[in-house]
Amino acid sequence: MPDPGHFEAHAEVYERARPPYPAQLWTRLRELGLLAPGTRVLELGAGTGQATGQMIDAGARVLAVEPGAALAGRLRQRWPRAGVLVGTAEAAPLPAAAFELAVAATAVHWFDLGVVLPRVHRAQVPGGCFAVWRTAFGDPSVPLTPFRERVARITARRRQPPRPGPGELDTAAWVQRLTGSGHFSAGHVEHFAWAVELRTEQVRDLFTTFSDWDPAEVAQAADAVDELGGRVLEHYVTPLILLERVQEP
Ligand SMILES: C[S@@+](CC[C@H](N)C(=O)[O-])C[C@H]1O[C@@H](n2cnc3c(N)ncnc32)[C@H](O)[C@@H]1O
C-alpha cells in the first residue's frame, strides 16, 4: 500500500529528481487571472516546493502546508518567501477567508476530502478557486516506447493491488469526488502533455520518488535505460482541474 511518508523518507532525492510542471500550466493559470502578483495562495501538500517556487516567482504570496518536516525544511530553504506550516491538510491551522487560490499539486489523492474540502472552502474568500493537478508518468496517447514496454513488464509482476481510487487521468471521477460535498463546482479541466529526456541516474532518482515503486523495481527500470542506450524520452500528462468555490454550500 503506498505510504504518504514515502516522500519524507526520500526528501533529498525528491527535490532533485521531480521534473518541473509544464510551463503551459502556469501560463494558463496566469491567463485565467488565477495567479498574479499579490494573489494569496494556500498550497496543500507542498513537498519541497516544486509548485511553490513557480507561484512565488509569479508574485503570489504562498502559505505552504506540508506534513513532512524534512520536505518542509527544504522548501523553506529554497523559497524563503513562502510561509510554511508543518502539518496535514486535514489538521494544520488555517486562517479563515484569507486566500484567493488553493493548490494541490500531485497531492489531492492523499487527502481525506470529507475533511479537507470544507477547510479549503473556509480558508478561501468568495470567488476563490481550488486548482488540483497530478501527473500521469506515462502518456497513454503516445505509442508505447521500448522503455515504457519495460516499465509495463515490471509493474505487471506486482502482487499488491494498484493504488485505490481513480487514476491521474480519470478527471471525470476526480471532479465528482471534488464537487460531491457541494463546497466547489466544476470549472475548467485541461490536460497538458509534455516530454522529458532522462538519463539512467535521473530515472533511478525519479522512480525512487514514486510511492508505489520498490527499490528492486527501480533498479530494473534503471537497468532498462542502460540497456536502451542510457537515455530515454518520457511522455507525461498533467491534468489540471479548476474548481470554483460555491458561495453557499
Ligand atoms: C507527490 S508529493 C507532491 C509534492 C509537491 N506538491 C510537488 O508538486 O512536488 C505529495 C505530497 O503530499 C504530502 N501529503 C501526504 N499526505 C498529506 C496530507 N494529508 N496533507 C497534506 N499533505 C500531504 C506528502 O508529504 C508529499 O509532500
PDB file of C-alpha atoms and ligand atoms in Angstrom:
ATOM      1  CA  MET A   1       0.000   0.000   0.000  1.00  0.00           C
ATOM      2  CA  PRO A   2       1.573   3.370  -0.946  1.00  0.00           C
ATOM      3  CA  ASP A   3       2.560   5.424   2.086  1.00  0.00           C
ATOM      4  CA  PRO A   4       2.429   9.253   2.187  1.00  0.00           C
ATOM      5  CA  GLY A   5       5.581   9.141   4.369  1.00  0.00           C
ATOM      6  CA  HIS A   6       7.483   7.845   1.326  1.00  0.00           C
ATOM      7  CA  PHE A   7       8.260  11.391   0.143  1.00  0.00           C
ATOM      8  CA  GLU A   8       9.576  12.460   3.546  1.00  0.00           C
ATOM      9  CA  ALA A   9      11.886   9.414   3.591  1.00  0.00           C
ATOM     10  CA  HIS A  10      13.269  10.488   0.201  1.00  0.00           C
ATOM     11  CA  ALA A  11      13.178  14.277   0.633  1.00  0.00           C
ATOM     12  CA  GLU A  12      16.606  14.928  -0.846  1.00  0.00           C
ATOM     13  CA  VAL A  13      16.003  12.749  -3.915  1.00  0.00           C
ATOM     14  CA  TYR A  14      12.525  14.211  -4.301  1.00  0.00           C
ATOM     15  CA  GLU A  15      13.851  17.747  -4.509  1.00  0.00           C
ATOM     16  CA  ARG A  16      16.456  16.768  -7.089  1.00  0.00           C
ATOM     17  CA  ALA A  17      14.502  14.342  -9.221  1.00  0.00           C
ATOM     18  CA  ARG A  18      10.977  15.573  -9.835  1.00  0.00           C
ATOM     19  CA  PRO A  19      10.832  17.380 -13.182  1.00  0.00           C
ATOM     20  CA  PRO A  20       9.169  20.813 -13.161  1.00  0.00           C
ATOM     21  CA  TYR A  21       5.493  21.101 -14.059  1.00  0.00           C
ATOM     22  CA  PRO A  22       4.870  22.130 -17.683  1.00  0.00           C
ATOM     23  CA  ALA A  23       5.203  25.830 -18.443  1.00  0.00           C
ATOM     24  CA  GLN A  24       1.804  25.822 -20.229  1.00  0.00           C
ATOM     25  CA  LEU A  25       0.068  25.008 -16.937  1.00  0.00           C
ATOM     26  CA  TRP A  26       1.491  28.140 -15.304  1.00  0.00           C
ATOM     27  CA  THR A  27       0.670  30.185 -18.394  1.00  0.00           C
ATOM     28  CA  ARG A  28      -2.948  29.014 -18.225  1.00  0.00           C
ATOM     29  CA  LEU A  29      -3.265  29.893 -14.521  1.00  0.00           C
ATOM     30  CA  ARG A  30      -1.937  33.374 -15.292  1.00  0.00           C
ATOM     31  CA  GLU A  31      -4.162  33.779 -18.383  1.00  0.00           C
ATOM     32  CA  LEU A  32      -7.232  32.874 -16.348  1.00  0.00           C
ATOM     33  CA  GLY A  33      -6.269  35.537 -13.821  1.00  0.00           C
ATOM     34  CA  LEU A  34      -5.875  32.958 -11.057  1.00  0.00           C
ATOM     35  CA  LEU A  35      -2.168  33.566 -10.487  1.00  0.00           C
ATOM     36  CA  ALA A  36      -0.941  37.146 -10.421  1.00  0.00           C
ATOM     37  CA  PRO A  37       1.275  39.398  -8.336  1.00  0.00           C
ATOM     38  CA  GLY A  38      -0.255  39.580  -4.847  1.00  0.00           C
ATOM     39  CA  THR A  39      -2.516  36.505  -5.209  1.00  0.00           C
ATOM     40  CA  ARG A  40      -2.818  34.806  -1.827  1.00  0.00           C
ATOM     41  CA  VAL A  41      -2.295  31.083  -2.308  1.00  0.00           C
ATOM     42  CA  LEU A  42      -2.873  28.198   0.079  1.00  0.00           C
ATOM     43  CA  GLU A  43      -0.823  25.241  -1.126  1.00  0.00           C
ATOM     44  CA  LEU A  44      -1.591  21.851   0.416  1.00  0.00           C
ATOM     45  CA  GLY A  45       0.951  19.019   0.300  1.00  0.00           C
ATOM     46  CA  ALA A  46       3.687  21.335  -0.954  1.00  0.00           C
ATOM     47  CA  GLY A  47       6.596  18.875  -0.651  1.00  0.00           C
ATOM     48  CA  THR A  48       9.918  20.539  -1.438  1.00  0.00           C
ATOM     49  CA  GLY A  49       8.201  23.397  -3.282  1.00  0.00           C
ATOM     50  CA  GLN A  50       8.090  22.240  -6.915  1.00  0.00           C
ATOM     51  CA  ALA A  51       4.919  24.281  -7.428  1.00  0.00           C
ATOM     52  CA  THR A  52       5.530  26.808  -4.651  1.00  0.00           C
ATOM     53  CA  GLY A  53       8.542  28.350  -6.345  1.00  0.00           C
ATOM     54  CA  GLN A  54       6.706  28.976  -9.612  1.00  0.00           C
ATOM     55  CA  MET A  55       3.917  30.741  -7.754  1.00  0.00           C
ATOM     56  CA  ILE A  56       6.321  32.871  -5.739  1.00  0.00           C
ATOM     57  CA  ASP A  57       8.156  33.799  -8.936  1.00  0.00           C
ATOM     58  CA  ALA A  58       4.767  34.878 -10.353  1.00  0.00           C
ATOM     59  CA  GLY A  59       4.451  37.304  -7.427  1.00  0.00           C
ATOM     60  CA  ALA A  60       1.983  35.278  -5.317  1.00  0.00           C
ATOM     61  CA  ARG A  61       2.073  35.106  -1.528  1.00  0.00           C
ATOM     62  CA  VAL A  62       2.075  31.427  -0.687  1.00  0.00           C
ATOM     63  CA  LEU A  63       1.272  29.602   2.540  1.00  0.00           C
ATOM     64  CA  ALA A  64       2.645  26.083   2.022  1.00  0.00           C
ATOM     65  CA  VAL A  65       1.254  23.247   4.166  1.00  0.00           C
ATOM     66  CA  GLU A  66       3.378  20.100   4.276  1.00  0.00           C
ATOM     67  CA  PRO A  67       3.348  17.298   6.886  1.00  0.00           C
ATOM     68  CA  GLY A  68       6.908  16.098   6.229  1.00  0.00           C
ATOM     69  CA  ALA A  69       9.381  18.117   8.339  1.00  0.00           C
ATOM     70  CA  ALA A  70      12.357  17.339   6.075  1.00  0.00           C
ATOM     71  CA  LEU A  71      10.383  18.241   2.941  1.00  0.00           C
ATOM     72  CA  ALA A  72       9.115  21.442   4.559  1.00  0.00           C
ATOM     73  CA  GLY A  73      12.665  22.313   5.674  1.00  0.00           C
ATOM     74  CA  ARG A  74      13.905  22.037   2.091  1.00  0.00           C
ATOM     75  CA  LEU A  75      11.007  24.147   0.859  1.00  0.00           C
ATOM     76  CA  ARG A  76      11.805  26.853   3.446  1.00  0.00           C
ATOM     77  CA  GLN A  77      15.442  26.896   2.440  1.00  0.00           C
ATOM     78  CA  ARG A  78      14.703  27.021  -1.260  1.00  0.00           C
ATOM     79  CA  TRP A  79      11.830  29.536  -1.094  1.00  0.00           C
ATOM     80  CA  PRO A  80      12.366  31.730   1.985  1.00  0.00           C
ATOM     81  CA  ARG A  81       9.490  33.997   0.922  1.00  0.00           C
ATOM     82  CA  ALA A  82       6.921  31.190   1.365  1.00  0.00           C
ATOM     83  CA  GLY A  83       5.050  30.841   4.636  1.00  0.00           C
ATOM     84  CA  VAL A  84       5.373  27.219   5.764  1.00  0.00           C
ATOM     85  CA  LEU A  85       3.160  25.208   8.114  1.00  0.00           C
ATOM     86  CA  VAL A  86       4.293  21.705   9.030  1.00  0.00           C
ATOM     87  CA  GLY A  87       1.037  19.781   9.214  1.00  0.00           C
ATOM     88  CA  THR A  88      -1.561  17.934   7.215  1.00  0.00           C
ATOM     89  CA  ALA A  89      -4.255  19.416   5.024  1.00  0.00           C
ATOM     90  CA  GLU A  90      -6.732  17.869   7.463  1.00  0.00           C
ATOM     91  CA  ALA A  91      -5.325  19.438  10.645  1.00  0.00           C
ATOM     92  CA  ALA A  92      -2.950  22.381  10.009  1.00  0.00           C
ATOM     93  CA  PRO A  93      -4.388  25.595  11.500  1.00  0.00           C
ATOM     94  CA  LEU A  94      -5.608  27.684   8.561  1.00  0.00           C
ATOM     95  CA  PRO A  95      -6.794  31.288   8.646  1.00  0.00           C
ATOM     96  CA  ALA A  96     -10.378  31.926   7.501  1.00  0.00           C
ATOM     97  CA  ALA A  97     -11.260  33.865   4.330  1.00  0.00           C
ATOM     98  CA  ALA A  98      -7.604  34.502   3.540  1.00  0.00           C
ATOM     99  CA  PHE A  99      -6.841  33.030   0.084  1.00  0.00           C
ATOM    100  CA  GLU A 100      -7.995  33.601  -3.478  1.00  0.00           C
ATOM    101  CA  LEU A 101      -6.364  30.401  -4.751  1.00  0.00           C
ATOM    102  CA  ALA A 102      -5.827  26.970  -3.188  1.00  0.00           C
ATOM    103  CA  VAL A 103      -3.499  24.493  -4.883  1.00  0.00           C
ATOM    104  CA  ALA A 104      -2.908  20.764  -4.506  1.00  0.00           C
ATOM    105  CA  ALA A 105      -0.092  19.720  -6.861  1.00  0.00           C
ATOM    106  CA  THR A 106       0.166  15.904  -7.020  1.00  0.00           C
ATOM    107  CA  ALA A 107      -1.216  15.718  -3.505  1.00  0.00           C
ATOM    108  CA  VAL A 108      -5.024  15.526  -3.566  1.00  0.00           C
ATOM    109  CA  HIS A 109      -5.076  11.708  -3.681  1.00  0.00           C
ATOM    110  CA  TRP A 110      -3.545  11.673  -0.172  1.00  0.00           C
ATOM    111  CA  PHE A 111      -6.258  13.820   1.405  1.00  0.00           C
ATOM    112  CA  ASP A 112      -9.375  12.913   3.339  1.00  0.00           C
ATOM    113  CA  LEU A 113     -11.593  15.035   1.121  1.00  0.00           C
ATOM    114  CA  GLY A 114     -14.536  14.939   3.540  1.00  0.00           C
ATOM    115  CA  VAL A 115     -12.342  16.930   5.949  1.00  0.00           C
ATOM    116  CA  VAL A 116     -10.205  18.933   3.540  1.00  0.00           C
ATOM    117  CA  LEU A 117     -12.845  20.376   1.158  1.00  0.00           C
ATOM    118  CA  PRO A 118     -14.777  22.264   3.885  1.00  0.00           C
ATOM    119  CA  ARG A 119     -11.451  23.504   5.312  1.00  0.00           C
ATOM    120  CA  VAL A 120     -10.313  24.848   1.939  1.00  0.00           C
ATOM    121  CA  HIS A 121     -13.727  26.450   1.453  1.00  0.00           C
ATOM    122  CA  ARG A 122     -13.474  28.181   4.863  1.00  0.00           C
ATOM    123  CA  ALA A 123      -9.932  29.344   4.154  1.00  0.00           C
ATOM    124  CA  GLN A 124     -10.893  30.984   0.848  1.00  0.00           C
ATOM    125  CA  VAL A 125     -12.522  34.290   0.036  1.00  0.00           C
ATOM    126  CA  PRO A 126     -15.727  34.413  -2.065  1.00  0.00           C
ATOM    127  CA  GLY A 127     -14.903  33.746  -5.705  1.00  0.00           C
ATOM    128  CA  GLY A 128     -11.950  31.535  -4.735  1.00  0.00           C
ATOM    129  CA  CYS A 129     -10.589  28.769  -6.923  1.00  0.00           C
ATOM    130  CA  PHE A 130      -9.149  25.393  -5.944  1.00  0.00           C
ATOM    131  CA  ALA A 131      -6.609  24.181  -8.554  1.00  0.00           C
ATOM    132  CA  VAL A 132      -5.842  20.492  -8.417  1.00  0.00           C
ATOM    133  CA  TRP A 133      -3.411  18.623 -10.619  1.00  0.00           C
ATOM    134  CA  ARG A 134      -1.434  15.402 -10.759  1.00  0.00           C
ATOM    135  CA  THR A 135       0.916  13.943 -13.333  1.00  0.00           C
ATOM    136  CA  ALA A 136       0.474  10.660 -15.166  1.00  0.00           C
ATOM    137  CA  PHE A 137       4.029   9.401 -15.633  1.00  0.00           C
ATOM    138  CA  GLY A 138       3.370   7.687 -18.953  1.00  0.00           C
ATOM    139  CA  ASP A 139       1.070   9.246 -21.565  1.00  0.00           C
ATOM    140  CA  PRO A 140      -1.262   6.504 -22.867  1.00  0.00           C
ATOM    141  CA  SER A 141      -1.982   8.509 -26.046  1.00  0.00           C
ATOM    142  CA  VAL A 142       1.657   8.202 -27.163  1.00  0.00           C
ATOM    143  CA  PRO A 143       2.736   4.931 -28.861  1.00  0.00           C
ATOM    144  CA  LEU A 144       4.486   2.680 -26.349  1.00  0.00           C
ATOM    145  CA  THR A 145       8.229   3.337 -26.294  1.00  0.00           C
ATOM    146  CA  PRO A 146      10.680   0.461 -25.673  1.00  0.00           C
ATOM    147  CA  PHE A 147      11.285   1.882 -22.182  1.00  0.00           C
ATOM    148  CA  ARG A 148       7.558   2.064 -21.409  1.00  0.00           C
ATOM    149  CA  GLU A 149       7.245  -1.570 -22.560  1.00  0.00           C
ATOM    150  CA  ARG A 150       9.877  -2.458 -19.960  1.00  0.00           C
ATOM    151  CA  VAL A 151       8.068  -0.392 -17.319  1.00  0.00           C
ATOM    152  CA  ALA A 152       4.801  -2.194 -18.109  1.00  0.00           C
ATOM    153  CA  ARG A 153       6.552  -5.544 -17.701  1.00  0.00           C
ATOM    154  CA  ILE A 154       7.947  -4.510 -14.314  1.00  0.00           C
ATOM    155  CA  THR A 155       4.612  -3.316 -12.952  1.00  0.00           C
ATOM    156  CA  ALA A 156       2.754  -6.347 -14.378  1.00  0.00           C
ATOM    157  CA  ARG A 157       4.766  -8.556 -11.993  1.00  0.00           C
ATOM    158  CA  ARG A 158       3.397  -6.758  -8.919  1.00  0.00           C
ATOM    159  CA  ARG A 159       1.448  -8.710  -6.373  1.00  0.00           C
ATOM    160  CA  GLN A 160      -0.018  -5.761  -4.463  1.00  0.00           C
ATOM    161  CA  PRO A 161      -3.229  -4.222  -5.821  1.00  0.00           C
ATOM    162  CA  PRO A 162      -2.884  -0.862  -7.598  1.00  0.00           C
ATOM    163  CA  ARG A 163      -3.371   2.329  -5.599  1.00  0.00           C
ATOM    164  CA  PRO A 164      -7.053   2.674  -4.634  1.00  0.00           C
ATOM    165  CA  GLY A 165      -9.103   5.496  -6.131  1.00  0.00           C
ATOM    166  CA  PRO A 166      -9.338   6.949  -9.613  1.00  0.00           C
ATOM    167  CA  GLY A 167      -6.146   7.302 -11.664  1.00  0.00           C
ATOM    168  CA  GLU A 168      -4.481  10.560 -12.613  1.00  0.00           C
ATOM    169  CA  LEU A 169      -6.226  10.770 -15.971  1.00  0.00           C
ATOM    170  CA  ASP A 170      -9.727   9.947 -14.735  1.00  0.00           C
ATOM    171  CA  THR A 171     -10.612  13.611 -14.348  1.00  0.00           C
ATOM    172  CA  ALA A 172     -14.377  12.916 -14.502  1.00  0.00           C
ATOM    173  CA  ALA A 173     -14.133  10.759 -11.372  1.00  0.00           C
ATOM    174  CA  TRP A 174     -11.946  13.345  -9.657  1.00  0.00           C
ATOM    175  CA  VAL A 175     -14.336  16.162 -10.493  1.00  0.00           C
ATOM    176  CA  GLN A 176     -17.135  14.089  -8.981  1.00  0.00           C
ATOM    177  CA  ARG A 177     -15.109  13.493  -5.791  1.00  0.00           C
ATOM    178  CA  LEU A 178     -14.112  17.121  -5.525  1.00  0.00           C
ATOM    179  CA  THR A 179     -17.569  18.584  -6.120  1.00  0.00           C
ATOM    180  CA  GLY A 180     -19.706  15.964  -4.322  1.00  0.00           C
ATOM    181  CA  SER A 181     -19.709  17.797  -0.973  1.00  0.00           C
ATOM    182  CA  GLY A 182     -21.141  20.946  -2.583  1.00  0.00           C
ATOM    183  CA  HIS A 183     -18.287  23.235  -1.479  1.00  0.00           C
ATOM    184  CA  PHE A 184     -16.885  23.535  -5.022  1.00  0.00           C
ATOM    185  CA  SER A 185     -18.309  23.312  -8.518  1.00  0.00           C
ATOM    186  CA  ALA A 186     -16.525  22.141 -11.638  1.00  0.00           C
ATOM    187  CA  GLY A 187     -14.776  24.808 -13.662  1.00  0.00           C
ATOM    188  CA  HIS A 188     -12.097  24.270 -16.255  1.00  0.00           C
ATOM    189  CA  VAL A 189     -10.417  20.887 -16.957  1.00  0.00           C
ATOM    190  CA  GLU A 190      -7.385  20.715 -19.233  1.00  0.00           C
ATOM    191  CA  HIS A 191      -4.675  18.160 -19.986  1.00  0.00           C
ATOM    192  CA  PHE A 192      -1.083  19.286 -20.526  1.00  0.00           C
ATOM    193  CA  ALA A 193       1.109  16.802 -22.394  1.00  0.00           C
ATOM    194  CA  TRP A 194       4.868  17.166 -22.077  1.00  0.00           C
ATOM    195  CA  ALA A 195       8.058  15.212 -22.604  1.00  0.00           C
ATOM    196  CA  VAL A 196      11.374  14.983 -20.843  1.00  0.00           C
ATOM    197  CA  GLU A 197      14.595  13.167 -21.692  1.00  0.00           C
ATOM    198  CA  LEU A 198      16.020  11.258 -18.737  1.00  0.00           C
ATOM    199  CA  ARG A 199      19.384   9.586 -18.210  1.00  0.00           C
ATOM    200  CA  THR A 200      19.778   6.395 -16.192  1.00  0.00           C
ATOM    201  CA  GLU A 201      20.540   8.198 -12.927  1.00  0.00           C
ATOM    202  CA  GLN A 202      17.602  10.537 -13.402  1.00  0.00           C
ATOM    203  CA  VAL A 203      15.266   7.577 -13.934  1.00  0.00           C
ATOM    204  CA  ARG A 204      16.702   5.918 -10.822  1.00  0.00           C
ATOM    205  CA  ASP A 205      16.044   9.063  -8.792  1.00  0.00           C
ATOM    206  CA  LEU A 206      12.643   9.878 -10.256  1.00  0.00           C
ATOM    207  CA  PHE A 207      11.268   6.362  -9.886  1.00  0.00           C
ATOM    208  CA  THR A 208      12.600   6.238  -6.315  1.00  0.00           C
ATOM    209  CA  THR A 209      10.212   9.108  -5.555  1.00  0.00           C
ATOM    210  CA  PHE A 210       7.173   7.112  -6.743  1.00  0.00           C
ATOM    211  CA  SER A 211       5.401   5.810  -3.663  1.00  0.00           C
ATOM    212  CA  ASP A 212       4.233   2.629  -5.416  1.00  0.00           C
ATOM    213  CA  TRP A 213       7.696   1.589  -6.675  1.00  0.00           C
ATOM    214  CA  ASP A 214      10.013  -0.571  -4.550  1.00  0.00           C
ATOM    215  CA  PRO A 215      13.837  -0.455  -4.774  1.00  0.00           C
ATOM    216  CA  ALA A 216      14.113  -3.686  -6.812  1.00  0.00           C
ATOM    217  CA  GLU A 217      11.668  -2.326  -9.392  1.00  0.00           C
ATOM    218  CA  VAL A 218      13.537   0.981  -9.536  1.00  0.00           C
ATOM    219  CA  ALA A 219      16.786  -0.919 -10.209  1.00  0.00           C
ATOM    220  CA  GLN A 220      15.100  -2.840 -13.023  1.00  0.00           C
ATOM    221  CA  ALA A 221      13.877   0.410 -14.590  1.00  0.00           C
ATOM    222  CA  ALA A 222      17.361   1.929 -14.383  1.00  0.00           C
ATOM    223  CA  ASP A 223      18.868  -1.231 -15.934  1.00  0.00           C
ATOM    224  CA  ALA A 224      16.340  -0.926 -18.751  1.00  0.00           C
ATOM    225  CA  VAL A 225      17.528   2.616 -19.505  1.00  0.00           C
ATOM    226  CA  ASP A 226      21.139   1.433 -19.586  1.00  0.00           C
ATOM    227  CA  GLU A 227      20.228  -1.351 -21.994  1.00  0.00           C
ATOM    228  CA  LEU A 228      18.395   1.155 -24.198  1.00  0.00           C
ATOM    229  CA  GLY A 229      21.451   3.376 -24.528  1.00  0.00           C
ATOM    230  CA  GLY A 230      21.473   5.373 -21.290  1.00  0.00           C
ATOM    231  CA  ARG A 231      18.759   7.908 -22.242  1.00  0.00           C
ATOM    232  CA  VAL A 232      15.005   7.672 -22.720  1.00  0.00           C
ATOM    233  CA  LEU A 233      12.380  10.152 -23.853  1.00  0.00           C
ATOM    234  CA  GLU A 234       9.452  10.054 -21.466  1.00  0.00           C
ATOM    235  CA  HIS A 235       5.974  11.378 -22.298  1.00  0.00           C
ATOM    236  CA  TYR A 236       3.887  12.584 -19.368  1.00  0.00           C
ATOM    237  CA  VAL A 237       0.472  14.247 -18.915  1.00  0.00           C
ATOM    238  CA  THR A 238      -0.593  16.680 -16.224  1.00  0.00           C
ATOM    239  CA  PRO A 239      -4.381  17.095 -15.997  1.00  0.00           C
ATOM    240  CA  LEU A 240      -5.472  20.325 -14.311  1.00  0.00           C
ATOM    241  CA  ILE A 241      -8.854  20.612 -12.605  1.00  0.00           C
ATOM    242  CA  LEU A 242     -10.083  24.065 -11.599  1.00  0.00           C
ATOM    243  CA  LEU A 243     -12.864  24.153  -9.029  1.00  0.00           C
ATOM    244  CA  GLU A 244     -14.953  27.203  -8.251  1.00  0.00           C
ATOM    245  CA  ARG A 245     -15.831  27.976  -4.654  1.00  0.00           C
ATOM    246  CA  VAL A 246     -19.576  27.729  -4.070  1.00  0.00           C
ATOM    247  CA  GLN A 247     -20.767  30.722  -2.063  1.00  0.00           C
ATOM    248  CA  GLU A 248     -23.442  28.870  -0.029  1.00  0.00           C
ATOM    249  CA  PRO A 249     -22.665  25.116   0.059  1.00  0.00           C
TER     250      PRO A 249
HETATM  251  C1  LIG B   1       3.853  13.649  -4.679  1.00  0.00           C
HETATM  252  S1  LIG B   1       4.223  14.744  -3.386  1.00  0.00           S
HETATM  253  C2  LIG B   1       3.873  16.342  -4.146  1.00  0.00           C
HETATM  254  C3  LIG B   1       4.674  17.432  -3.526  1.00  0.00           C
HETATM  255  C4  LIG B   1       4.591  18.784  -4.257  1.00  0.00           C
HETATM  256  N1  LIG B   1       3.264  19.340  -4.206  1.00  0.00           N
HETATM  257  C5  LIG B   1       5.027  18.673  -5.694  1.00  0.00           C
HETATM  258  O1  LIG B   1       4.274  19.062  -6.570  1.00  0.00           O
HETATM  259  O2  LIG B   1       6.145  18.211  -5.941  1.00  0.00           O
HETATM  260  C6  LIG B   1       2.831  14.537  -2.304  1.00  0.00           C
HETATM  261  C7  LIG B   1       2.951  15.409  -1.070  1.00  0.00           C
HETATM  262  O3  LIG B   1       1.754  15.339  -0.311  1.00  0.00           O
HETATM  263  C8  LIG B   1       2.118  15.328   1.049  1.00  0.00           C
HETATM  264  N2  LIG B   1       0.983  14.781   1.826  1.00  0.00           N
HETATM  265  C9  LIG B   1       0.665  13.489   2.036  1.00  0.00           C
HETATM  266  N3  LIG B   1      -0.427  13.403   2.819  1.00  0.00           N
HETATM  267  C10 LIG B   1      -0.805  14.689   3.088  1.00  0.00           C
HETATM  268  C11 LIG B   1      -1.853  15.265   3.858  1.00  0.00           C
HETATM  269  N4  LIG B   1      -2.739  14.509   4.479  1.00  0.00           N
HETATM  270  N5  LIG B   1      -1.903  16.614   3.948  1.00  0.00           N
HETATM  271  C12 LIG B   1      -1.013  17.388   3.282  1.00  0.00           C
HETATM  272  N6  LIG B   1      -0.002  16.889   2.552  1.00  0.00           N
HETATM  273  C13 LIG B   1       0.103  15.552   2.451  1.00  0.00           C
HETATM  274  C14 LIG B   1       3.376  14.476   1.097  1.00  0.00           C
HETATM  275  O4  LIG B   1       4.108  14.673   2.280  1.00  0.00           O
HETATM  276  C15 LIG B   1       4.089  14.980  -0.151  1.00  0.00           C
HETATM  277  O5  LIG B   1       4.900  16.078   0.100  1.00  0.00           O
END
